[in-house]
XYZ file of C-alpha atoms in Angstrom:
254
model
C -126.996 -63.831 36.302
C -130.263 -64.592 36.525
C -131.315 -67.348 38.194
C -127.502 -66.818 40.412
C -128.656 -65.795 43.822
C -125.517 -64.926 45.401
C -125.201 -63.259 41.949
C -124.040 -59.570 42.600
C -122.024 -60.573 46.050
C -118.003 -60.121 46.829
C -116.422 -63.679 45.619
C -113.369 -65.362 45.159
C -112.404 -66.291 41.162
C -113.564 -70.553 41.424
C -116.581 -72.753 40.295
C -116.973 -76.194 39.532
C -114.856 -78.495 38.543
C -114.480 -79.118 35.511
C -113.700 -83.225 34.442
C -110.174 -82.307 32.195
C -109.033 -80.376 35.742
C -106.460 -83.151 36.941
C -107.615 -81.339 40.904
C -108.802 -78.870 42.378
C -105.655 -76.739 42.512
C -106.091 -76.781 38.848
C -109.384 -75.760 38.898
C -108.274 -72.246 40.584
C -106.381 -71.589 38.014
C -108.530 -72.568 35.346
C -110.969 -71.083 36.646
C -108.852 -67.178 37.203
C -107.516 -66.707 34.072
C -111.278 -67.289 32.939
C -112.597 -65.238 34.920
C -109.738 -62.314 35.226
C -106.715 -63.073 33.197
C -105.266 -63.974 35.744
C -102.649 -66.971 35.758
C -100.985 -68.122 38.583
C -99.032 -70.383 37.089
C -96.955 -67.605 35.217
C -93.585 -68.597 36.798
C -92.402 -65.719 39.057
C -95.697 -64.331 40.055
C -97.448 -67.181 42.669
C -97.029 -69.787 45.041
C -99.532 -72.333 45.556
C -98.933 -72.464 49.356
C -101.849 -75.773 49.934
C -105.923 -75.443 50.437
C -107.279 -73.852 53.748
C -110.087 -76.106 54.615
C -113.386 -77.726 52.728
C -116.240 -76.122 53.678
C -119.841 -76.808 53.203
C -122.656 -75.750 50.172
C -126.081 -74.753 51.730
C -128.959 -73.808 50.791
C -131.996 -72.571 52.578
C -130.112 -73.470 55.407
C -129.167 -77.855 54.589
C -126.507 -78.741 53.792
C -126.260 -79.917 49.816
C -124.892 -83.326 49.401
C -121.374 -83.318 48.543
C -120.676 -80.143 47.129
C -118.310 -78.137 48.761
C -116.250 -75.185 48.686
C -112.358 -76.043 48.862
C -110.240 -72.585 48.927
C -107.351 -72.526 47.405
C -104.019 -70.634 48.869
C -101.651 -68.595 46.288
C -98.310 -67.123 47.800
C -98.037 -63.554 45.414
C -94.093 -63.167 45.391
C -94.226 -59.895 43.586
C -94.976 -56.328 44.714
C -96.687 -54.634 43.045
C -100.573 -56.384 41.658
C -100.702 -57.208 37.845
C -104.247 -55.372 36.571
C -107.667 -57.714 35.627
C -109.496 -58.387 32.665
C -112.626 -59.267 33.913
C -114.866 -62.047 31.282
C -117.773 -59.456 32.073
C -120.369 -62.689 31.876
C -118.900 -63.553 35.281
C -117.617 -60.914 36.889
C -119.032 -57.217 36.921
C -116.135 -55.509 38.735
C -112.466 -56.913 40.558
C -110.363 -54.627 43.638
C -106.723 -56.069 44.861
C -107.122 -55.435 48.555
C -104.553 -55.325 51.206
C -104.241 -58.409 54.278
C -103.158 -56.627 56.643
C -105.640 -53.549 56.556
C -107.909 -56.282 57.241
C -108.140 -56.642 60.897
C -111.690 -57.437 62.794
C -111.777 -53.580 64.181
C -113.490 -53.433 60.896
C -116.224 -55.816 60.769
C -119.132 -54.484 60.929
C -122.867 -55.928 61.540
C -124.767 -53.812 60.190
C -124.503 -53.469 56.394
C -126.060 -57.680 55.771
C -129.464 -57.917 57.683
C -131.040 -61.947 56.139
C -134.473 -63.383 57.822
C -133.113 -66.705 58.674
C -135.595 -70.000 59.316
C -133.497 -72.080 60.200
C -135.088 -72.471 63.615
C -138.503 -72.607 61.827
C -137.106 -75.981 60.169
C -134.812 -77.821 62.599
C -137.545 -76.961 65.852
C -141.216 -75.897 64.113
C -142.084 -77.251 68.178
C -140.391 -73.546 69.873
C -142.305 -71.674 70.498
C -143.830 -68.206 68.068
C -140.885 -66.081 69.956
C -138.300 -67.706 70.279
C -138.765 -68.395 66.114
C -138.622 -64.584 65.783
C -135.445 -64.059 67.567
C -133.596 -65.240 63.916
C -135.822 -62.507 62.249
C -133.479 -59.920 60.664
C -129.620 -61.940 61.736
C -127.473 -59.154 61.316
C -124.061 -60.889 60.182
C -120.585 -59.949 60.130
C -119.140 -57.714 56.992
C -116.415 -55.667 55.932
C -116.706 -52.794 52.860
C -113.900 -52.751 51.148
C -113.362 -49.592 50.688
C -109.921 -47.035 50.264
C -109.237 -48.276 53.167
C -108.795 -51.379 52.633
C -107.266 -50.965 48.551
C -104.305 -52.100 47.849
C -101.737 -49.022 47.427
C -101.534 -50.576 43.490
C -102.998 -47.273 41.570
C -104.908 -50.234 38.890
C -106.431 -51.499 42.653
C -109.785 -52.094 41.082
C -111.635 -51.069 38.019
C -114.213 -50.056 39.687
C -114.236 -47.822 42.754
C -118.391 -46.292 43.012
C -119.184 -50.453 43.195
C -119.728 -51.575 46.776
C -117.136 -54.819 47.976
C -119.110 -56.425 50.829
C -117.735 -59.490 52.303
C -118.765 -61.511 53.904
C -120.861 -65.366 54.236
C -118.422 -67.482 52.396
C -115.777 -65.476 51.650
C -115.335 -63.831 55.107
C -115.167 -67.207 56.310
C -112.589 -68.563 53.912
C -110.837 -65.455 54.210
C -110.905 -65.732 57.547
C -109.185 -69.225 57.085
C -106.038 -67.832 55.808
C -105.721 -65.408 58.471
C -106.098 -67.647 61.123
C -104.237 -69.932 59.736
C -101.054 -67.332 58.862
C -101.285 -65.021 62.786
C -103.638 -67.229 64.974
C -107.135 -66.653 66.356
C -107.101 -62.662 67.439
C -107.164 -62.132 63.306
C -110.434 -63.946 62.948
C -112.756 -61.936 61.598
C -117.406 -63.334 62.613
C -116.780 -63.944 65.808
C -119.138 -63.996 66.547
C -121.355 -65.062 63.776
C -123.971 -63.392 64.077
C -125.615 -60.758 66.510
C -129.899 -61.493 66.717
C -132.806 -59.048 67.908
C -132.532 -59.418 71.486
C -129.651 -58.850 74.639
C -130.622 -62.383 75.913
C -130.450 -64.137 72.625
C -127.110 -62.832 71.923
C -126.141 -64.240 75.726
C -126.532 -67.561 74.552
C -124.538 -66.644 71.025
C -121.544 -65.190 73.495
C -121.912 -68.585 75.591
C -121.862 -70.810 72.685
C -118.735 -68.737 70.968
C -117.325 -68.669 75.383
C -116.747 -72.648 74.211
C -116.113 -72.404 70.935
C -113.113 -71.006 71.564
C -111.815 -72.943 74.559
C -113.032 -76.397 72.857
C -111.418 -74.984 69.016
C -108.543 -72.759 70.576
C -106.482 -72.406 68.369
C -108.938 -71.061 65.556
C -111.266 -69.338 68.298
C -110.346 -65.670 69.287
C -111.253 -65.956 73.404
C -111.915 -63.449 74.545
C -113.644 -62.222 77.923
C -117.656 -60.608 77.644
C -117.803 -64.844 75.580
C -116.764 -65.953 78.869
C -118.195 -64.731 81.434
C -121.103 -65.335 79.101
C -119.984 -68.529 79.129
C -120.203 -68.900 83.315
C -123.317 -67.615 83.453
C -125.120 -70.064 81.617
C -123.429 -72.785 83.194
C -123.896 -70.842 87.168
C -127.957 -69.955 85.656
C -128.937 -73.613 86.295
C -126.973 -74.227 89.359
C -128.324 -71.262 91.148
C -131.982 -72.287 89.742
C -131.624 -76.351 91.926
C -129.620 -74.864 94.469
C -132.779 -72.327 95.319
C -135.311 -75.728 94.552
C -133.873 -77.381 96.515
C -133.633 -74.850 99.724
C -137.146 -73.882 98.115
C -138.412 -78.052 99.335
C -135.523 -77.636 102.857
C -137.436 -74.683 104.240
C -141.128 -76.655 103.609
C -140.353 -79.915 104.866
C -138.955 -78.079 107.807
C -142.556 -76.195 107.910
C -144.111 -80.037 108.260
C -142.333 -80.764 110.595
């Protein structure tokens, strides 16, 4: 849709809750049926497992009040994925993907690049060279091509369409994978890649701190822990050097 800035991006079937929806599960069932003719309530095909963590929706770097993505998790009980019938006004193409094929080694940072203006919004007093580090920010993404498609011959209705999994949809997918297999299945870590080595070093240090604080969700990687140790050691080294210089100066005066 022309009014939707996210049209053309990969997403799960879904939409806003209607007044007649009993709960978020009912919303998911209705939207899947409307958009893809996928009947999640059909007996013997799917089992509702529960909800993944809510994710706030943002616009121009700011959270939108009382607006959240509420992912629902379903287990497909049959081995074959059923063909889908898309709603033309809502869906341009669909594709079934093998969960086991969504691996961190398929993640690339070369597919999605956007300018981030959050630094200018939240810290306009920073010098321009720091703001420029957030220009052309790269985000983790996976190309959903033949490497990850379902074995079913009805795995897609468009072999030519480009399906790039990223953003909130990648984040929700990661939540499901980490819940089932642990933090090593995380697909969006680090969450961004910046322009320079030192800026990416800061990102790695923050990732190292997060992996120590939340070990069940974020993978603990050696380069991230090293960057964190270096970041913590730097002020100590600077302080020690300043103290040594002060002591030398004091002795020369004596």
